[in-house]
Coordinates of C-alpha atoms and ligand atoms in Angstrom, one line a residue:
M1167 CA 0.0 0.0 0.0
S1168 CA 1.4 3.4 -1.0
T1169 CA 1.3 6.4 1.4
T1170 CA 0.0 9.6 0.0
I1171 CA 1.9 12.6 1.3
A1172 CA 0.4 16.1 1.5
P1173 CA 2.3 18.8 -0.3
L1174 CA 4.8 20.4 2.0
E1175 CA 2.9 23.6 2.5
E1176 CA -0.1 21.6 3.8
R1177 CA 1.9 19.7 6.3
S1178 CA 2.6 21.2 9.7
V1179 CA 6.3 22.1 8.9
S1180 CA 7.7 24.2 11.7
C1181 CA 11.0 25.4 12.5
S1182 CA 10.6 24.7 16.2
L1183 CA 12.1 21.3 17.2
D1184 CA 9.7 21.2 20.2
N1185 CA 6.8 20.7 17.8
Y1186 CA 8.4 17.6 16.5
L1187 CA 9.5 16.0 19.8
V1188 CA 5.9 15.5 20.9
L1189 CA 5.0 13.5 17.7
P1190 CA 4.9 9.7 17.8
D1191 CA 7.7 7.7 15.9
N1192 CA 5.2 6.1 13.6
T1193 CA 4.2 9.4 12.1
M1194 CA 7.8 10.3 11.1
D1195 CA 8.5 7.6 8.4
A1196 CA 6.3 9.1 5.7
R1197 CA 7.4 12.7 6.3
I1198 CA 11.1 11.9 6.4
A1199 CA 10.6 10.0 3.1
A1200 CA 8.8 12.8 1.6
A1201 CA 11.4 15.4 2.7
R1202 CA 14.1 13.1 1.5
R1203 CA 12.5 12.7 -1.9
E1204 CA 12.0 16.5 -2.2
L1205 CA 15.7 17.1 -1.5
G1206 CA 16.9 14.5 -4.0
S1207 CA 20.5 14.5 -4.7
R1208 CA 20.9 17.9 -2.9
A1209 CA 21.2 15.9 0.3
V1210 CA 22.9 12.7 1.5
V1211 CA 22.1 11.0 4.6
L1212 CA 25.0 9.1 6.4
G1213 CA 24.2 6.7 9.1
H1214 CA 26.5 5.1 11.6
H1215 CA 25.9 1.4 12.5
Y1216 CA 24.9 2.3 16.1
Q1217 CA 21.9 4.3 14.9
R1218 CA 18.4 3.0 15.8
D1219 CA 16.5 1.1 13.1
E1220 CA 13.9 3.9 12.8
V1221 CA 16.7 6.3 11.7
I1222 CA 19.3 4.1 9.9
R1223 CA 16.6 2.9 7.4
F1224 CA 16.8 6.5 5.8
A1225 CA 20.5 6.5 5.5
D1226 CA 21.9 6.5 1.8
F1227 CA 25.1 5.1 3.2
R1228 CA 25.6 3.1 6.4
G1229 CA 29.1 2.4 7.7
D1230 CA 31.8 2.5 10.4
S1231 CA 33.6 5.8 11.0
Y1232 CA 36.1 5.1 8.2
K1233 CA 33.6 4.2 5.5
L1234 CA 31.4 7.2 6.5
A1235 CA 34.5 9.6 6.3
Q1236 CA 35.2 8.2 2.9
E1237 CA 31.6 8.8 1.8
A1238 CA 31.7 12.4 3.1
A1239 CA 34.9 13.1 1.2
R1240 CA 33.4 11.6 -2.0
T1241 CA 29.8 13.1 -2.0
R1242 CA 28.9 16.2 -4.1
A1243 CA 25.5 16.8 -2.2
E1244 CA 25.0 20.3 -0.9
Y1245 CA 23.8 18.9 2.4
I1246 CA 25.5 16.1 4.4
V1247 CA 23.0 15.0 7.1
F1248 CA 25.0 12.9 9.6
C1249 CA 23.2 10.5 11.7
G1250 CA 26.0 9.8 14.1
V1251 CA 27.9 11.8 16.7
H1252 CA 29.6 15.1 16.8
F1253 CA 33.2 14.0 16.0
M1254 CA 32.0 12.3 12.9
A1255 CA 30.0 15.3 11.7
E1256 CA 33.1 17.6 12.3
S1257 CA 35.3 15.2 10.2
A1258 CA 32.7 15.3 7.4
D1259 CA 32.8 19.1 7.5
V1260 CA 36.7 19.0 7.3
L1261 CA 36.6 16.4 4.4
G1262 CA 33.7 18.1 2.6
R1263 CA 34.0 20.5 -0.4
P1264 CA 33.5 24.2 -0.2
G1265 CA 29.9 25.2 0.1
Q1266 CA 28.8 21.8 1.4
K1267 CA 26.9 22.0 4.7
V1268 CA 27.1 19.3 7.3
I1269 CA 24.0 18.8 9.7
L1270 CA 24.0 16.9 13.0
P1271 CA 20.2 16.3 13.7
D1272 CA 20.8 16.6 17.5
L1273 CA 23.7 18.8 18.7
N1274 CA 23.7 16.9 22.0
A1275 CA 24.9 13.7 20.1
G1276 CA 28.5 13.8 21.4
C1277 CA 30.9 11.0 22.4
S1278 CA 31.9 10.6 26.1
M1279 CA 35.2 9.1 24.9
A1280 CA 36.0 12.1 22.7
D1281 CA 35.2 14.4 25.7
M1282 CA 38.0 12.6 27.7
A1283 CA 40.6 14.6 25.8
E1284 CA 40.5 18.3 25.7
I1285 CA 42.9 20.3 23.5
G1286 CA 44.3 22.3 26.4
Q1287 CA 45.2 19.0 28.2
V1288 CA 46.8 17.6 25.1
E1289 CA 48.9 20.8 24.6
S1290 CA 49.9 20.5 28.3
C1291 CA 50.9 16.9 27.9
W1292 CA 53.0 17.7 24.8
E1293 CA 54.9 20.5 26.5
Q1294 CA 55.8 18.2 29.3
L1295 CA 57.0 15.6 26.8
V1296 CA 59.0 18.3 25.0
S1297 CA 60.5 19.5 28.3
L1298 CA 61.6 15.9 29.0
G1299 CA 63.4 16.0 25.7
L1300 CA 61.3 13.1 24.3
T1301 CA 60.3 15.1 21.2
D1302 CA 60.5 18.6 19.8
E1303 CA 57.6 20.9 19.3
L1304 CA 57.0 19.6 15.7
G1305 CA 57.0 16.0 16.5
R1306 CA 60.6 14.9 15.9
G1307 CA 60.7 12.3 18.5
I1308 CA 57.0 11.3 19.0
T1309 CA 54.3 10.8 16.5
P1310 CA 50.9 12.1 17.8
L1311 CA 48.1 9.8 16.5
T1312 CA 44.5 10.4 17.4
Y1313 CA 41.5 8.1 17.1
M1314 CA 38.7 9.5 14.9
N1315 CA 36.7 9.8 18.1
S1316 CA 38.3 13.2 19.1
T1317 CA 37.7 16.8 18.4
A1318 CA 38.8 18.5 15.2
A1319 CA 41.2 20.6 17.3
I1320 CA 43.0 17.4 18.4
K1321 CA 43.1 16.1 14.9
A1322 CA 44.6 19.5 13.9
F1323 CA 47.1 19.3 16.8
C1324 CA 48.3 15.9 15.4
G1325 CA 48.4 17.0 11.8
E1326 CA 50.6 20.0 12.5
R1327 CA 53.1 17.8 14.4
G1328 CA 53.6 15.2 11.7
G1329 CA 50.9 13.0 13.0
L1330 CA 47.6 11.5 11.8
V1331 CA 44.1 10.2 12.5
C1332 CA 43.0 6.5 12.6
T1333 CA 39.8 4.6 13.1
S1334 CA 39.3 1.2 14.6
S1335 CA 39.5 -0.3 11.0
N1336 CA 43.0 1.1 10.1
A1337 CA 44.7 1.5 13.5
P1338 CA 47.5 -1.1 12.6
A1339 CA 48.4 0.7 9.4
A1340 CA 48.3 4.0 11.2
F1341 CA 50.7 2.7 13.9
K1342 CA 53.0 1.4 11.2
W1343 CA 53.0 4.8 9.5
A1344 CA 53.7 6.5 12.8
F1345 CA 56.6 4.2 13.7
E1346 CA 58.2 4.7 10.3
R1347 CA 58.6 8.4 11.4
N1348 CA 59.5 8.0 15.1
E1349 CA 60.2 5.4 17.8
K1350 CA 57.4 6.6 20.0
I1351 CA 53.6 7.3 19.6
L1352 CA 51.3 9.4 21.6
F1353 CA 47.9 7.7 21.2
L1354 CA 44.7 9.7 22.0
P1355 CA 42.2 9.3 23.5
D1356 CA 41.3 5.5 23.7
Q1357 CA 43.7 3.6 25.9
H1358 CA 42.1 0.3 24.9
L1359 CA 42.3 0.7 21.2
G1360 CA 45.9 1.9 21.5
R1361 CA 46.9 -0.9 23.8
N1362 CA 45.2 -3.6 21.7
T1363 CA 46.7 -2.3 18.5
A1364 CA 50.2 -2.1 20.0
F1365 CA 50.1 -5.6 21.5
A1366 CA 48.9 -7.1 18.2
M1367 CA 52.0 -5.6 16.6
G1368 CA 54.3 -7.3 19.2
I1369 CA 54.8 -4.4 21.6
P1370 CA 54.8 -5.7 25.1
L1371 CA 52.4 -4.2 27.7
E1372 CA 55.3 -2.9 29.8
E1373 CA 56.2 -0.6 26.9
C1374 CA 52.7 1.1 26.8
V1375 CA 52.2 3.7 29.6
V1376 CA 49.0 5.5 30.5
W1377 CA 49.1 9.3 30.6
D1378 CA 46.5 10.6 33.1
P1379 CA 45.7 14.3 32.1
F1380 CA 44.5 14.9 35.6
M1381 CA 47.9 14.1 37.3
I1382 CA 51.2 15.9 37.3
G1383 CA 53.5 14.5 34.7
G1384 CA 50.6 12.3 33.5
G1385 CA 51.2 10.2 36.7
V1386 CA 54.1 8.4 34.9
D1387 CA 57.6 8.1 36.0
P1388 CA 59.8 9.9 33.6
A1389 CA 62.1 6.8 33.3
R1390 CA 59.1 4.8 32.2
L1391 CA 58.1 7.5 29.7
R1392 CA 61.6 7.3 28.2
R1393 CA 61.4 3.5 27.9
A1394 CA 57.8 3.5 26.5
K1395 CA 57.1 2.9 22.9
V1396 CA 53.4 3.9 23.2
I1397 CA 52.0 6.7 25.5
L1398 CA 48.3 6.0 25.8
W1399 CA 45.9 8.7 26.9
K1400 CA 43.7 7.7 29.8
G1401 CA 40.4 7.6 27.9
H1402 CA 37.9 5.0 27.3
C1403 CA 34.5 4.2 25.8
S1404 CA 32.0 3.7 28.7
V1405 CA 29.9 1.4 26.4
H1406 CA 32.7 -1.0 25.4
Q1407 CA 34.5 -0.9 28.8
R1408 CA 31.7 -2.7 30.4
F1409 CA 32.4 -6.0 28.6
L1410 CA 34.5 -8.1 31.0
P1411 CA 36.5 -11.4 30.5
E1412 CA 34.0 -13.3 32.6
H1413 CA 31.3 -12.4 30.1
V1414 CA 33.3 -14.3 27.5
D1415 CA 33.6 -17.4 29.8
R1416 CA 30.0 -17.3 30.7
V1417 CA 28.6 -17.1 27.1
R1418 CA 31.0 -19.8 26.1
A1419 CA 29.8 -22.1 28.9
Q1420 CA 26.2 -21.3 27.9
Y1421 CA 26.6 -21.8 24.1
P1422 CA 29.2 -24.3 23.4
G1423 CA 31.0 -23.5 20.1
I1424 CA 29.9 -19.8 20.0
K1425 CA 32.3 -17.4 18.6
V1426 CA 33.0 -14.2 20.5
I1427 CA 33.8 -11.2 18.5
V1428 CA 34.4 -7.7 19.9
H1429 CA 35.2 -4.1 19.0
P1430 CA 38.9 -3.0 19.8
E1431 CA 37.5 -0.4 22.2
C1432 CA 37.0 -3.3 24.6
R1433 CA 39.5 -4.0 27.3
W1434 CA 42.7 -5.8 26.5
E1435 CA 41.7 -8.8 28.5
V1436 CA 38.5 -9.1 26.6
C1437 CA 40.1 -8.8 23.2
Q1438 CA 42.6 -11.5 24.2
K1439 CA 39.9 -14.0 25.0
A1440 CA 37.9 -13.1 21.8
D1441 CA 37.9 -15.2 18.5
G1442 CA 37.9 -11.9 16.5
V1443 CA 38.3 -8.2 16.9
G1444 CA 37.0 -5.6 14.5
S1445 CA 35.5 -2.3 13.7
T1446 CA 31.6 -2.1 13.5
E1447 CA 31.9 -2.9 9.7
G1448 CA 34.5 -5.6 10.5
L1449 CA 32.2 -7.3 12.8
I1450 CA 29.4 -7.4 10.3
K1451 CA 31.8 -8.9 7.7
M1452 CA 33.0 -11.6 10.1
I1453 CA 29.4 -12.8 10.6
A1454 CA 28.5 -12.4 6.9
A1455 CA 31.4 -14.7 6.0
A1456 CA 30.5 -17.4 8.4
P1457 CA 28.6 -20.5 7.4
A1458 CA 24.9 -21.0 8.2
G1459 CA 24.4 -22.4 11.7
S1460 CA 27.2 -20.2 13.3
K1461 CA 26.6 -18.6 16.6
F1462 CA 28.1 -15.3 17.6
A1463 CA 28.3 -13.3 20.8
V1464 CA 29.2 -9.7 19.9
G1465 CA 30.9 -7.2 22.2
T1466 CA 29.7 -3.8 20.8
E1467 CA 26.7 -1.4 21.0
I1468 CA 23.3 -3.0 21.4
H1469 CA 21.4 -1.5 18.4
L1470 CA 23.9 -2.9 16.0
V1471 CA 23.9 -6.3 17.8
N1472 CA 20.2 -6.5 17.7
R1473 CA 20.0 -5.5 14.0
M1474 CA 22.5 -8.2 13.2
G1475 CA 20.5 -10.7 15.2
K1476 CA 17.4 -10.0 13.1
E1477 CA 19.2 -9.8 9.8
F1478 CA 21.4 -12.8 10.1
A1479 CA 18.7 -15.0 11.5
K1480 CA 17.5 -15.2 7.8
E1481 CA 20.8 -16.9 7.0
S1482 CA 20.3 -19.4 10.1
K1483 CA 23.0 -17.5 12.2
M1484 CA 22.5 -16.7 15.8
V1485 CA 23.8 -13.3 17.0
I1486 CA 23.5 -12.2 20.6
T1487 CA 25.2 -9.6 22.8
L1488 CA 28.1 -10.6 24.9
D1489 CA 26.5 -9.0 27.9
E1490 CA 22.9 -8.1 28.3
S1491 CA 23.3 -5.2 30.7
G1492 CA 24.2 -1.6 29.7
C1493 CA 25.7 -1.5 26.2
L1494 CA 23.7 1.3 24.8
C1495 CA 25.4 4.3 23.4
T1496 CA 23.2 7.0 24.7
T1497 CA 24.7 9.7 22.6
M1498 CA 24.2 7.8 19.3
F1499 CA 20.6 7.2 20.6
R1500 CA 20.0 10.9 20.7
I1501 CA 19.4 11.0 17.0
S1502 CA 15.7 10.3 16.9
P1503 CA 13.4 10.1 13.9
Q1504 CA 11.9 13.4 15.1
H1505 CA 15.3 15.2 15.0
L1506 CA 15.9 13.7 11.5
C1507 CA 12.5 14.8 10.2
W1508 CA 13.0 18.3 11.7
A1509 CA 16.4 18.7 10.1
L1510 CA 15.3 17.4 6.7
E1511 CA 11.9 19.4 6.5
N1512 CA 13.8 22.5 7.5
L1513 CA 16.3 21.9 4.6
T1514 CA 13.4 21.6 2.2
Q1515 CA 12.5 25.1 3.2
G1516 CA 16.1 26.5 2.9
N1517 CA 16.7 26.5 6.7
V1518 CA 20.0 24.9 7.7
V1519 CA 19.6 23.8 11.3
N1520 CA 22.3 22.3 13.5
R1521 CA 25.1 23.1 11.1
I1522 CA 28.4 21.8 12.1
Q1523 CA 31.3 24.1 11.0
V1524 CA 35.0 23.6 11.9
P1525 CA 36.9 27.0 11.9
D1526 CA 39.2 27.4 9.0
D1527 CA 42.4 27.4 11.0
V1528 CA 41.5 24.1 12.7
K1529 CA 40.3 22.7 9.4
Y1530 CA 43.6 23.0 7.5
W1531 CA 45.6 20.8 9.8
S1532 CA 42.8 18.4 10.7
R1533 CA 42.4 17.8 7.0
V1534 CA 46.1 17.0 6.7
A1535 CA 45.7 14.5 9.5
L1536 CA 42.6 13.0 8.0
D1537 CA 44.1 12.9 4.5
R1538 CA 47.1 10.9 5.9
M1539 CA 44.6 8.5 7.3
L1540 CA 42.7 8.1 4.0
E1541 CA 45.9 7.6 2.1
I1542 CA 47.4 4.7 4.3
R1543 CA 46.7 1.2 3.5
Ligands
LIG290 P1 33.7 2.2 14.2 O1 34.6 3.1 13.5 O2 34.2 0.8 14.4 O3 32.3 2.3 13.6 O4 33.6 2.7 15.7 C1 33.1 4.0 16.1 C2 32.7 4.0 17.4 O5 32.6 5.0 18.0 C3 32.7 2.8 18.3 O6 32.3 3.0 19.5
LIG291 FE1 31.7 7.2 21.7 FE2 31.6 4.8 22.9 FE3 29.4 5.9 21.8 FE4 31.4 5.0 20.3 S1 30.1 3.8 21.5 S2 30.3 7.0 20.1 S3 33.2 5.6 21.6 S4 30.5 6.7 23.6

């Protein structure tokens, strides 16, 4: 049955978000679809895998942070509507073409991990590393490497000092690139991704130290800093850090033969016990490549796990969460169908709401750092 949509001027289009937030979810679909049609190729909707079903179904492209950054760099659409979190929208603005506008449907959709590294703290850490003689100002000594989950200012900081950005899907290649330039890396802000990547490259745990921005000298003895190959920022993802080694043992006892696959933002102890580690896109591919009848317990955000559970059931594969309690990314969840509808309908009327704009001085160096990431293999 096809749904007839009233012409836009007859619909209750309003610039005020409050008027949308009171509307039920099921009234949004037809309106979002109509606004999407009306905008045509002028808009592209990008959706991260952690978005809710009611939102991601409207994405022109779904992906992990890396794939969505590639799409943002590729698209010629005038509007890039980013159903994801703030650092992803910022990166899209940095990678986009002049005149393109990036929209984040809810400005409160941040990332608690990205918030754990603030540019002033990073500058102060760097000054201390310079004063210890471990690097010079420009990064001759230490390569600064930041995870995509960080502010554009931190990406620019890394770009300006000979460093780069990575995502969970290309961290090993980024580490290799960084070590080709210096013997040491400063990795921001996720200690777990940094430790997991370093260890997988053969760097022992004793050669990874954790810099705590709230402690003098990062809370690390200067002698240990000198010996370290990787200086990890004390940051983490509160969603992934909740997965514990005992969850792996429990699910294996409950479902003999089950494969445990996890995101590299999980703790080292969890990744060590897992059968596979990968980005959101990587986790989907692992399950897609498995034979019918396979069982998976997945350590990542619950919306993606539930969606894979439904989709892969059609191929007779079982997909469950590694732990049933608390693996919702509350900031990803902030993008609701109402926010998406509000942003798109405003665009149809020429109103650009919730635009994400990175200042030009920050843009230049963060683009350098992001381009280096897009160029590595
Ligand atoms: P991916 O790049 O694997 O999609 O990860 C992004 C993220 O924020 C995971 O928590
Ligand atoms: Fe940030 Fe964690 Fe949410 Fe990913 S899952 S966006 S790292 S808070």
